[in-house]
mmCIF file of C-alpha atoms and ligand atoms in Angstrom:
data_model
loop_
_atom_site.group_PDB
_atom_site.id
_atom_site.type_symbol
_atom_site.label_atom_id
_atom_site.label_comp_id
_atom_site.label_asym_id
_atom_site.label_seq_id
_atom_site.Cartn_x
_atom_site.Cartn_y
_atom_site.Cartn_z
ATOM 1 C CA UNK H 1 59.187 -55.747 46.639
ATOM 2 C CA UNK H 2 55.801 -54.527 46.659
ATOM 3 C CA UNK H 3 55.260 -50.800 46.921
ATOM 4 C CA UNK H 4 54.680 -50.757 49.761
ATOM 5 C CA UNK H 5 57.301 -52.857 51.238
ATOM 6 C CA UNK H 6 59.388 -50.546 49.349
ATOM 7 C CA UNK H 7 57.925 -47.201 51.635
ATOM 8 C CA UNK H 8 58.350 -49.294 54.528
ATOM 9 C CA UNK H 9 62.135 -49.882 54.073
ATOM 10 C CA UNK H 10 62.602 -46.171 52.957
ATOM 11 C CA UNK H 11 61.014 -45.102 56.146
ATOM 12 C CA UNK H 12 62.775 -47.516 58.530
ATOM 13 C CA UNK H 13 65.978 -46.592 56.815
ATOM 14 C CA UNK H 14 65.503 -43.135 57.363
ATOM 15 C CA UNK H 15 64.948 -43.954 60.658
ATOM 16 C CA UNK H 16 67.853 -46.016 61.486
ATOM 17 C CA UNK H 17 70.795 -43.731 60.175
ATOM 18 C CA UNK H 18 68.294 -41.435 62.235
ATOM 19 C CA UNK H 19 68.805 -43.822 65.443
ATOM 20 C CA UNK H 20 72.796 -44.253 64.423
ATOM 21 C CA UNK H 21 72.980 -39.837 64.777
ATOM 22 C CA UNK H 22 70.725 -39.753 68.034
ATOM 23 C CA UNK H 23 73.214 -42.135 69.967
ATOM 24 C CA UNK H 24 76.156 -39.884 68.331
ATOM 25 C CA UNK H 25 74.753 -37.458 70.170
ATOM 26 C CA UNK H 26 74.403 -38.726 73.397
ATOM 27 C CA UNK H 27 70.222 -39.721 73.655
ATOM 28 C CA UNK H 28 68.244 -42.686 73.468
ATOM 29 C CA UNK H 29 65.022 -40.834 72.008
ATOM 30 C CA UNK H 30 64.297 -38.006 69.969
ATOM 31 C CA UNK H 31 61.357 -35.925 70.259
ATOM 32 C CA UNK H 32 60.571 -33.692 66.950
ATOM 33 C CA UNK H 33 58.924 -31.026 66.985
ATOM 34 C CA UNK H 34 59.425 -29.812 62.599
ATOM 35 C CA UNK H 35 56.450 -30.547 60.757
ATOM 36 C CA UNK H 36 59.155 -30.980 57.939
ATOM 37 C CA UNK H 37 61.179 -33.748 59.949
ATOM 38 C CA UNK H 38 58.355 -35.837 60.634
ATOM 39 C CA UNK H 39 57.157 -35.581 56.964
ATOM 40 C CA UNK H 40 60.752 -36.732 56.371
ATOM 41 C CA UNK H 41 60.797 -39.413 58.493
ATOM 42 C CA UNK H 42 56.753 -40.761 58.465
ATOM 43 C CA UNK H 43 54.859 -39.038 55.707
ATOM 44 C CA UNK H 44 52.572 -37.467 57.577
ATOM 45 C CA UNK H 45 51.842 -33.709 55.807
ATOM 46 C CA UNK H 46 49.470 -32.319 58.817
ATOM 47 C CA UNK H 47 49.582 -29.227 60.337
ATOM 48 C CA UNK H 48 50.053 -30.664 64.095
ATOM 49 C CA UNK H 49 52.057 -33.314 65.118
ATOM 50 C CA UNK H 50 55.417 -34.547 67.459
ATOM 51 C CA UNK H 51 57.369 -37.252 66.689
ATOM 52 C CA UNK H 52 58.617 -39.821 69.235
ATOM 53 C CA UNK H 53 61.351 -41.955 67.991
ATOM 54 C CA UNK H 54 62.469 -44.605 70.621
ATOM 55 C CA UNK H 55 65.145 -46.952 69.980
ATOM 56 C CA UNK H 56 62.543 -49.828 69.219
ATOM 57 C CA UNK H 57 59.314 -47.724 67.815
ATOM 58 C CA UNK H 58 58.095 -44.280 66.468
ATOM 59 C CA UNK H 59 55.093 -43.169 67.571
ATOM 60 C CA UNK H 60 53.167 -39.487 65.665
ATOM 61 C CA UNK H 61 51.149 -37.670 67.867
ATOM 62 C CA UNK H 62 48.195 -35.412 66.421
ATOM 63 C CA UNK H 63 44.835 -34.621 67.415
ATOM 64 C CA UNK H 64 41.003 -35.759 66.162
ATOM 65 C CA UNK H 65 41.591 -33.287 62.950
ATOM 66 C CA UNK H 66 44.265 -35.602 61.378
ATOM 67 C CA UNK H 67 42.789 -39.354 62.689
ATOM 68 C CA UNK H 68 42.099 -40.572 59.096
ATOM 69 C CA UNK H 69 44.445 -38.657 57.009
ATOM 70 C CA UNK H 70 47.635 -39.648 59.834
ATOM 71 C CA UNK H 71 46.518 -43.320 59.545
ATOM 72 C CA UNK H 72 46.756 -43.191 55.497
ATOM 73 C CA UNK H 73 50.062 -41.331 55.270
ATOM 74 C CA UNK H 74 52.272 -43.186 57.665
ATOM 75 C CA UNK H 75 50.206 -46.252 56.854
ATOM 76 C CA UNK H 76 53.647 -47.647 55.426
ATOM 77 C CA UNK H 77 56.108 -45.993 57.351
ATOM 78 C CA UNK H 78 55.607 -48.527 60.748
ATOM 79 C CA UNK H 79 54.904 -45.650 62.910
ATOM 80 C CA UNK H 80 52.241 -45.714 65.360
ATOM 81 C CA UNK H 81 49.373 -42.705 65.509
ATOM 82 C CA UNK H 82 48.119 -41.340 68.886
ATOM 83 C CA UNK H 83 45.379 -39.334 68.677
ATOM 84 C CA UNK H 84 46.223 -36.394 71.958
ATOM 85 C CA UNK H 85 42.790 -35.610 73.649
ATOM 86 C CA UNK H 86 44.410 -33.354 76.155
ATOM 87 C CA UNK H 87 47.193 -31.584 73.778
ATOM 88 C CA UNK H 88 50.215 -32.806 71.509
ATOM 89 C CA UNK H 89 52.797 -32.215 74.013
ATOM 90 C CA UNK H 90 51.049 -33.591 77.639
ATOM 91 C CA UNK H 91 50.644 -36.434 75.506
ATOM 92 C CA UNK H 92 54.245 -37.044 74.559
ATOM 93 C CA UNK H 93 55.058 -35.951 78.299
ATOM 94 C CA UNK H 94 53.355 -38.111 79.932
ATOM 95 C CA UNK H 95 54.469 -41.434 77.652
ATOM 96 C CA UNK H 96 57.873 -40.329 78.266
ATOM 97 C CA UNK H 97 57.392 -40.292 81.859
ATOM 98 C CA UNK H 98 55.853 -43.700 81.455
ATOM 99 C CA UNK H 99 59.446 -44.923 81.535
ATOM 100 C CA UNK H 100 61.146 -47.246 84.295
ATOM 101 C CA UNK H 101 64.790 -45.452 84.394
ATOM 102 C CA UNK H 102 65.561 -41.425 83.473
ATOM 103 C CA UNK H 103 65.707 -41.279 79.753
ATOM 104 C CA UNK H 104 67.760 -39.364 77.445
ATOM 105 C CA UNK H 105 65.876 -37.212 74.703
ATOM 106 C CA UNK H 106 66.995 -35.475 71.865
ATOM 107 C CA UNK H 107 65.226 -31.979 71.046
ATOM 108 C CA UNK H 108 66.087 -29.323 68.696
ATOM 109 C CA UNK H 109 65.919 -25.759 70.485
ATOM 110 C CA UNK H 110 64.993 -23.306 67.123
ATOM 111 C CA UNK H 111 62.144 -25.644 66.587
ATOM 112 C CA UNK H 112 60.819 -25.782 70.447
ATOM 113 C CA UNK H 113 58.790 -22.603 72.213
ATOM 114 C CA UNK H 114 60.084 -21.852 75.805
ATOM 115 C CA UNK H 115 56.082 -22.550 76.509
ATOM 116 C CA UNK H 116 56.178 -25.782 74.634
ATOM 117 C CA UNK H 117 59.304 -27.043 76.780
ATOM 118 C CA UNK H 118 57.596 -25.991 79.771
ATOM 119 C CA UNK H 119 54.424 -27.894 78.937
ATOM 120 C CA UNK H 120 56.829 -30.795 78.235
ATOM 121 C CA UNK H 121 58.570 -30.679 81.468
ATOM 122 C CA UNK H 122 55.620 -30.178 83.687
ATOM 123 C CA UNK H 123 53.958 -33.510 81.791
ATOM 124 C CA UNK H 124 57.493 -35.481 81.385
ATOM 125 C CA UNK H 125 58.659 -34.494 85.480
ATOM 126 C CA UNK H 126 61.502 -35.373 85.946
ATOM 127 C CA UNK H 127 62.081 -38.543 84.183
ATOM 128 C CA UNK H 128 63.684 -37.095 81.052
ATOM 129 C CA UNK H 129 66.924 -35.834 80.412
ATOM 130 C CA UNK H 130 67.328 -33.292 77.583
ATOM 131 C CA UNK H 131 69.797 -32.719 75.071
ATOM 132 C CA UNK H 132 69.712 -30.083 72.774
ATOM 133 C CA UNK H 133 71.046 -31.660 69.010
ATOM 134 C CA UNK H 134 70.836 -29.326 66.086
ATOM 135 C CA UNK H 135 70.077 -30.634 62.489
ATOM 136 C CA UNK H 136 69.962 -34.695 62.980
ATOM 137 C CA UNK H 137 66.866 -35.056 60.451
ATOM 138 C CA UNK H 138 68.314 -31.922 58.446
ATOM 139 C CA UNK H 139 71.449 -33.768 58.133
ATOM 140 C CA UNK H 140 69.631 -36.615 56.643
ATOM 141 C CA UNK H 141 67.585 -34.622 54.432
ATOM 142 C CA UNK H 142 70.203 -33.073 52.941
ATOM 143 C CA UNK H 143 70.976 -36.236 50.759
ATOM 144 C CA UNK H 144 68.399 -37.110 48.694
ATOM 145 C CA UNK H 145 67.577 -40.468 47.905
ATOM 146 C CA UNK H 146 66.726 -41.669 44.075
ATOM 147 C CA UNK H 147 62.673 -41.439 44.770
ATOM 148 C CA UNK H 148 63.289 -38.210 46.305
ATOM 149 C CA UNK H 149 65.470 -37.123 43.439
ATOM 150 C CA UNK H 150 62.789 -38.138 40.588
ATOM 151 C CA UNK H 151 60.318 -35.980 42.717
ATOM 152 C CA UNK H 152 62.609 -32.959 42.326
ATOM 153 C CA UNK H 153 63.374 -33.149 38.807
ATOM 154 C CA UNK H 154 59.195 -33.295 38.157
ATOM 155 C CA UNK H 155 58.671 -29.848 40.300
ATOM 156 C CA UNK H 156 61.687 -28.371 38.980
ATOM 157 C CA UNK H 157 60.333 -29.670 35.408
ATOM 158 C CA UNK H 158 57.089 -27.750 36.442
ATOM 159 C CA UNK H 159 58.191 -24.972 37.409
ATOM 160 C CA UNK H 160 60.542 -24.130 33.829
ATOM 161 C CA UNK H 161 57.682 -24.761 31.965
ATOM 162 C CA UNK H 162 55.678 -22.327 34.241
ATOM 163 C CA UNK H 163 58.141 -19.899 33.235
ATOM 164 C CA UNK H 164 57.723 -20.137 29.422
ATOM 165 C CA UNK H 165 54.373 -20.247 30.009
ATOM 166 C CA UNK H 166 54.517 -16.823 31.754
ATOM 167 C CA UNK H 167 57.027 -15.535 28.944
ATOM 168 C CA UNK H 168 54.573 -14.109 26.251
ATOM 169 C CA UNK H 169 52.351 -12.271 28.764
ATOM 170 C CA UNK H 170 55.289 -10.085 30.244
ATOM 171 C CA UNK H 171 54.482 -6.787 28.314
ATOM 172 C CA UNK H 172 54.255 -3.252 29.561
ATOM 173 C CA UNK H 173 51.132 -2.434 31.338
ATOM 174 C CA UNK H 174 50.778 -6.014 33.336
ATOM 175 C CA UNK H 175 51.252 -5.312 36.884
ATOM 176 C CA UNK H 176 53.773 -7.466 39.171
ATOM 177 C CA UNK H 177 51.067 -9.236 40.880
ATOM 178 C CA UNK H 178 48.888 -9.967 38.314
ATOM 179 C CA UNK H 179 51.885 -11.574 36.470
ATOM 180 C CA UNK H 180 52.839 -13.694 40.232
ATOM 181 C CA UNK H 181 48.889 -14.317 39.869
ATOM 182 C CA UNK H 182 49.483 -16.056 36.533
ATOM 183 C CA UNK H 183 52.485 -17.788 38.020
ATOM 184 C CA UNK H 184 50.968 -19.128 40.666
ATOM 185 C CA UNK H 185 47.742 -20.263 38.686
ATOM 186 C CA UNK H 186 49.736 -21.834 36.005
ATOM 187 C CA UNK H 187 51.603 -24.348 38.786
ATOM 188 C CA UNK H 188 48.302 -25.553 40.051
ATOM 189 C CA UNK H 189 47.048 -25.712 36.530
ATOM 190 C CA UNK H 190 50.058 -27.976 36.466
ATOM 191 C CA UNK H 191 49.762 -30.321 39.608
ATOM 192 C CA UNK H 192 51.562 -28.406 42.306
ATOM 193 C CA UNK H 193 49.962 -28.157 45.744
ATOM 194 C CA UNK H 194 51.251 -24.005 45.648
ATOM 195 C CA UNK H 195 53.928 -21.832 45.427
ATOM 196 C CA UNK H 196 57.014 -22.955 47.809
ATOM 197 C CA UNK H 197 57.598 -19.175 48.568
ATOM 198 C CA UNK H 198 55.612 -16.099 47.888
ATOM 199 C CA UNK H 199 56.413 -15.613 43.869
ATOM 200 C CA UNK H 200 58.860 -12.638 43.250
ATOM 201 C CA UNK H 201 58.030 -10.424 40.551
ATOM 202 C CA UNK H 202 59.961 -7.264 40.678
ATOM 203 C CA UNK H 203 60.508 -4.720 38.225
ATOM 204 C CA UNK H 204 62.326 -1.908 36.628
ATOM 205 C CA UNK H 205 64.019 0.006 40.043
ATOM 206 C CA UNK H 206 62.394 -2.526 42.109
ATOM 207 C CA UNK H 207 64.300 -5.277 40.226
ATOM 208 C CA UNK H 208 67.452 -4.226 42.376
ATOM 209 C CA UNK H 209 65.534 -5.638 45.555
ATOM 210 C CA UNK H 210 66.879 -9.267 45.929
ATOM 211 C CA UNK H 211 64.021 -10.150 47.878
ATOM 212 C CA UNK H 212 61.045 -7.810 46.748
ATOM 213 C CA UNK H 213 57.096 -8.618 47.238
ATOM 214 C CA UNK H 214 55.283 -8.058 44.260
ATOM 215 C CA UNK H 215 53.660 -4.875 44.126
ATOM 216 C CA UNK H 216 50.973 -2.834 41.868
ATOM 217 C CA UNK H 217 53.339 -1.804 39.883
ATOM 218 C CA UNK H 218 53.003 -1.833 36.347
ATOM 219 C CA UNK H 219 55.935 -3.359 34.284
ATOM 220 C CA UNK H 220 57.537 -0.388 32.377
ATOM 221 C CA UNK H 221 59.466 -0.581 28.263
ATOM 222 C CA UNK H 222 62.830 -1.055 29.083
ATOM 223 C CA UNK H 223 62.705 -2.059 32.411
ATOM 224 C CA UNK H 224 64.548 -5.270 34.158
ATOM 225 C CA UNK H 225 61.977 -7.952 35.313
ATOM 226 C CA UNK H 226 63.360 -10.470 37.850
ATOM 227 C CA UNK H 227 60.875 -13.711 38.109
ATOM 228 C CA UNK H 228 61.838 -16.004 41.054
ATOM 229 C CA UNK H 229 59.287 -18.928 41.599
ATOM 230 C CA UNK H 230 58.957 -22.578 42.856
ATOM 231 C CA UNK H 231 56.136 -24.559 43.219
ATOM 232 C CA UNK H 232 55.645 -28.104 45.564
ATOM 233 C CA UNK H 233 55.085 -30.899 43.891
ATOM 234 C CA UNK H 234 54.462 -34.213 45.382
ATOM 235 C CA UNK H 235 55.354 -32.411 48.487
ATOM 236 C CA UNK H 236 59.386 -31.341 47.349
ATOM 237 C CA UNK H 237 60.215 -27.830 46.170
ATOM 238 C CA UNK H 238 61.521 -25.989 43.228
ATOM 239 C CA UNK H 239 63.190 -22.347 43.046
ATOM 240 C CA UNK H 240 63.792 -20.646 40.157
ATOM 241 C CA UNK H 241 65.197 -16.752 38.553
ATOM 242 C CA UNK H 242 65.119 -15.818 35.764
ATOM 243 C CA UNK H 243 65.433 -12.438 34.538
ATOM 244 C CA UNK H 244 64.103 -10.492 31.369
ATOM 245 C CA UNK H 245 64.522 -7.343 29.735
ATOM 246 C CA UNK H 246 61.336 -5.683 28.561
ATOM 247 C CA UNK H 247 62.367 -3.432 25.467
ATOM 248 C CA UNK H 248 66.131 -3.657 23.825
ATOM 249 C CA UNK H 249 68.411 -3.348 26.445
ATOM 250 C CA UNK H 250 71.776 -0.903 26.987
ATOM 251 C CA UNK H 251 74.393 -2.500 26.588
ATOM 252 C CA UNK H 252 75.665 -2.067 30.649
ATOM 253 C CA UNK H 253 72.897 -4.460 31.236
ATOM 254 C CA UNK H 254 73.712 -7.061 28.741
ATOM 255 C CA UNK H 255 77.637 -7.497 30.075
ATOM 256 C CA UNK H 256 75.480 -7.052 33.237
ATOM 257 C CA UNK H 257 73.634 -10.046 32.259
ATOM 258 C CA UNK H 258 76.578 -12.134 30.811
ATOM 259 C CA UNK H 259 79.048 -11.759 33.731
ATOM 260 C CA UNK H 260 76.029 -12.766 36.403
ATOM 261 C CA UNK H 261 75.628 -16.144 33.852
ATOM 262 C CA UNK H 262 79.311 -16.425 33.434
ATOM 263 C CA UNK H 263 79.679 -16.765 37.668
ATOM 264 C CA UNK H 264 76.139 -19.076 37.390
ATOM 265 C CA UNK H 265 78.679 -21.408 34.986
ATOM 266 C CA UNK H 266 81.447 -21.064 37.553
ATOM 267 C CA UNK H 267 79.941 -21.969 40.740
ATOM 268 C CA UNK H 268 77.839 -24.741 38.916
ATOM 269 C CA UNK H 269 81.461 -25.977 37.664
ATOM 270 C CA UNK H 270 82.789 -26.304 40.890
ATOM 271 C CA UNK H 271 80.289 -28.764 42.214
ATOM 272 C CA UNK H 272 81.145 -31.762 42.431
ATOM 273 C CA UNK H 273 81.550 -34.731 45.875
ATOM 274 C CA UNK H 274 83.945 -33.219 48.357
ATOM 275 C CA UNK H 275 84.158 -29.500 47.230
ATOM 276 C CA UNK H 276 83.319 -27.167 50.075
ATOM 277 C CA UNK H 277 80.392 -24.890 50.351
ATOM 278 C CA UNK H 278 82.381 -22.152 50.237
ATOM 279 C CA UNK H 279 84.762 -22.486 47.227
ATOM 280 C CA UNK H 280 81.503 -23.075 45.048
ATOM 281 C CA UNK H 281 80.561 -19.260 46.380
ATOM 282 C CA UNK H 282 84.128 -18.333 45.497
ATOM 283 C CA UNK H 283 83.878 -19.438 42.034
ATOM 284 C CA UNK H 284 80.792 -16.982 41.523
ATOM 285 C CA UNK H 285 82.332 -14.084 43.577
ATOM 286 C CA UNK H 286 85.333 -14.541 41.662
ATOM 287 C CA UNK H 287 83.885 -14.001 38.400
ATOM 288 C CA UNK H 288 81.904 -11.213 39.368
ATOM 289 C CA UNK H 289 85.100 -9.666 40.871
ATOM 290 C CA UNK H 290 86.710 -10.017 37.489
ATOM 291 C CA UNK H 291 84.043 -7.987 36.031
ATOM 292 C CA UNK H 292 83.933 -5.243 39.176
ATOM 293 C CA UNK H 293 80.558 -6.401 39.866
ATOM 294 C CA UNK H 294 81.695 -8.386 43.345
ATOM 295 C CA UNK H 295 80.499 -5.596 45.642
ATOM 296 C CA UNK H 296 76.672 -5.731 44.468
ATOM 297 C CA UNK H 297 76.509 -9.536 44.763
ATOM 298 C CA UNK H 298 74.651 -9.406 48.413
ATOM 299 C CA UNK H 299 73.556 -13.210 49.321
ATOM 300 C CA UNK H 300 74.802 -16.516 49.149
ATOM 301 C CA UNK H 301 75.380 -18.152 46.080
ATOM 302 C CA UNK H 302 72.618 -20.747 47.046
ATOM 303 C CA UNK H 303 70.854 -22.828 49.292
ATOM 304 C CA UNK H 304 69.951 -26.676 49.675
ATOM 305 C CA UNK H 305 66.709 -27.580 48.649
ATOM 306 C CA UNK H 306 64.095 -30.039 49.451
ATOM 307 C CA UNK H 307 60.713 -30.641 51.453
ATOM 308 C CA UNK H 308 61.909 -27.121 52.443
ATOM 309 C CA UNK H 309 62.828 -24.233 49.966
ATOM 310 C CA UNK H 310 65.517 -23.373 52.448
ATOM 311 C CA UNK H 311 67.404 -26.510 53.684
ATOM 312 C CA UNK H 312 71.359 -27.466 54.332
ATOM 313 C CA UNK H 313 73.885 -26.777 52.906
ATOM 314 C CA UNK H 314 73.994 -23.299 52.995
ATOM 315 C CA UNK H 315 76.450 -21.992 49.948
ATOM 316 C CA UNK H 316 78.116 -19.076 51.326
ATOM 317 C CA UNK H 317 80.737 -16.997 52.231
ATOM 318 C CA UNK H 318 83.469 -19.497 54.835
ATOM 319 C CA UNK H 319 80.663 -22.324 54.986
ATOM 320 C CA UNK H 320 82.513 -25.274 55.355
ATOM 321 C CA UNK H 321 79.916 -28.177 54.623
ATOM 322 C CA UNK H 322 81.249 -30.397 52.215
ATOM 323 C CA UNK H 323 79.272 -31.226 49.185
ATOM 324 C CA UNK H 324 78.130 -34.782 48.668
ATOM 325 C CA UNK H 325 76.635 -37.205 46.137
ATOM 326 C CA UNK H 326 72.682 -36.768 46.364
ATOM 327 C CA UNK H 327 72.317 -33.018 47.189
ATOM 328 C CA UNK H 328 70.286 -30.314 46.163
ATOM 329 C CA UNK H 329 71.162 -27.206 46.104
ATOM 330 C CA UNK H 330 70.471 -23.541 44.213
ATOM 331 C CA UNK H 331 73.057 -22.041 42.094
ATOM 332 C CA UNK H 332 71.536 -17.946 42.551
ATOM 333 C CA UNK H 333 74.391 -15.473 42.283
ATOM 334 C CA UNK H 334 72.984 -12.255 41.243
ATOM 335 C CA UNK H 335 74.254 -8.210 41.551
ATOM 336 C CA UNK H 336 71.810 -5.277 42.045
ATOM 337 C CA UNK H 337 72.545 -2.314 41.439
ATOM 338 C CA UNK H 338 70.586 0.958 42.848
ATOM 339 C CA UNK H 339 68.762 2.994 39.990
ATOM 340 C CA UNK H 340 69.516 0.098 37.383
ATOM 341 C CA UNK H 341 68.194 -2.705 38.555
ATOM 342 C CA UNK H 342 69.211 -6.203 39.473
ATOM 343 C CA UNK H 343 69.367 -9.136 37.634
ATOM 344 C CA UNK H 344 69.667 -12.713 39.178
ATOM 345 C CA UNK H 345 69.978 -16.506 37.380
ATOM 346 C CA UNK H 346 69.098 -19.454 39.398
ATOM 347 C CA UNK H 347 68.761 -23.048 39.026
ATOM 348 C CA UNK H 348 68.083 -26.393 41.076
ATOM 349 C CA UNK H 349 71.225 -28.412 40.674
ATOM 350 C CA UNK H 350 71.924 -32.198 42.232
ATOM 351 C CA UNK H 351 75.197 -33.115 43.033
ATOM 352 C CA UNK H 352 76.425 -36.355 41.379
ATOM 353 C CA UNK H 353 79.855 -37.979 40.923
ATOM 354 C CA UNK H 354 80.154 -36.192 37.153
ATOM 355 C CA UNK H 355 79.147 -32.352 38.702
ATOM 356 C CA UNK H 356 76.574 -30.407 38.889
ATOM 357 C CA UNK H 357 73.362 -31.651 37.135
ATOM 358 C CA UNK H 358 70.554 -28.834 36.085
ATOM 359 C CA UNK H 359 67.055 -29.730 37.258
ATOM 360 C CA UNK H 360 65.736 -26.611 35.546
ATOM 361 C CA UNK H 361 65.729 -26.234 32.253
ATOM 362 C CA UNK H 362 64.196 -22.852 31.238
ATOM 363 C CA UNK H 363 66.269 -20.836 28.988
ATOM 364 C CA UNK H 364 68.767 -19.193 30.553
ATOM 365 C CA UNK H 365 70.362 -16.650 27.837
ATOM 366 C CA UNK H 366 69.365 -12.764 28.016
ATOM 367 C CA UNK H 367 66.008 -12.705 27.097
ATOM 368 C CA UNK H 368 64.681 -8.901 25.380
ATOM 369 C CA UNK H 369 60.823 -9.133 24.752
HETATM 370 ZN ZN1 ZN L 1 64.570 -18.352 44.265
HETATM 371 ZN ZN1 ZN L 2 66.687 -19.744 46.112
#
């Protein structure tokens, strides 16, 4: 096949498990609205833009900005490009009013404004039918295919040798954000299009916020630094922690250290094809139970991982997905601890018939610089 055959039959795959979930759920056509989905399902990467998927065509929607760029990207896909003059959504309202009988259509409520479905329904009348169905594309995302797969390995790649790139200039003195600055330039130095969150870079007390920004704050001698980055590449994500010591540290903060890698090892060891969500979290939790540290683990153990940095399966506390060949998902437990600091480990894992299989690869013992 050429490559471009090849896109083409990705694409109308997606598409057709796609179709195979839409009449699951009760609807002929589904209308979406997540600039994520439709990269998913066309590759177009605009800012504006609806999907129409009809049992027999798919048809993007965007306006004058995107008219070359949306021809290029889904150039292989077999979707069709209308270019809206009088708005995204009057456009797809009024071709789905353009129907002879009342039409079912799929739309996903957290992803629709209650002004957007208005606009819909005043341009669509009454010749649509809608059913609200949750996570159709995300369900599909979830399992990545082996060109997707390759893509994630590359920015996860990236992103570890960002981070030993970054080592040597974590010293006292270097402020938080100059250090996400360096981060940040060091990915694009490297090919990424950006960051796929706002780099963490939180230190000494600070280090005990699981989610801080960085600040002005100057990293201190013996002070916890937590480093959580990701970059895009190639339009996928990475999402990375690792944490340092500046200085030699107590020795609180070494078992510290060891148990939160010890329940990494765990959770990673119990993924595999048909474990649940859940018992993966349990196998972290567990550990850090063992070593009285349960109560400061606060999150979920992880998180899938994709064209979003936040995508299904969730890996928490009673979440019953069940794991499956082809996913990608974070291994993150962590514990913070007020007044000492926090210290989390995390790594991009796929699923695959042997386990878990690291994408990252940047050292992960205790690091004192
Ligand atoms: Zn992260
Ligand atoms: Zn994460």
């Amino acid at each position: 096949m050429t490559e471009e055959s090849v896109q083409q039959s990705k694409s109308r795959s997606r598409v057709d498990r796609l179709r195979l979930l839409l009449s699951k759920a009760g609807a002929d056509f589904l209308l979406v609205f997540h600039l994520p989905n439709i990269q998913y399902l066309s590759g177009f990467s605009g800012s504006a833009g609806l999907l129409l998927v009809e049992p027999s065509r798919v048809t993007l929607f965007t306006d004058s900005r995107y008219t070359f760029q949306a021809i290029e990207e889904v150039a292989d896909s077999g979707v069709t490009v209308t270019i809206a003059k009088g708005g995204l959504l009057r456009a797809a309202g009024e071709s789905l009013k353009k129907r002879r009988r009342r039409i079912r259509v799929a739309y996903a409520s957290p992803h629709v404004t209650v002004a957007q479905k208005r606009a819909l329904d005043a341009a669509a009348g009454n010749s649509v039918r809608w059913v609200d169905a949750l996570g159709l594309v995300e369900r599909l995302r979830a399992i990545k295919d082996g060109s997707e797969l390759a893509l994630m390995a590359s920015a996860a790649g990236l992103i570890s040798e960002v981070f030993h790139f970054v080592l040597p200039r974590i010293a006292p003195g270097i402020t938080e954000l100059s250090l996400a600055a360096e981060i940040e330039y060091a990915m694009k130095q490297r090919g990424a299009s950006g960051p796929s969150f706002e780099s963490i870079v939180a230190s000494g007390p600070r280090s005990a916020w699981a989610h801080a920004r960085p600040s002005s704050k100057a990293i201190g001698k013996n002070e916890l630094v937590v480093l959580d980055q990701g970059a895009i590449l190639h339009g996928y994500c990475s999402d990375m922690t690792r944490t340092v010591f500046v200085g030699r540290a107590p020795d609180k903060v070494r078992r510290m250290y060891e148990a939160v890698l010890e329940a990494q090892e765990a959770a990673k060891s119990a993924i595999r094809p048909g474990a649940s969500a859940a018992a993966v979290d349990r196998a972290a939790r567990q550990v850090l139970k063992r070593h009285s540290l349960a109560r400061f683990f606060t999150h979920s153990t992880g998180h899938g991982l994709g064209i979003e940095v936040h995508e299904m399966p969730r890996l928490g506390r009673g979440d019953r997905t069940v794991l499956e060949e082809g996913m990608v998902v974070t291994v993150e437990p962590g514990v913070y601890i007020e007044g000492v600091g926090g210290i989390r480990i995390e790594d991009d894992v796929v699923v695959t018939a042997a386990g878990a299989v690291n994408l990252t690869k940047a050292a992960r013992e205790f690091l004192e610089l």
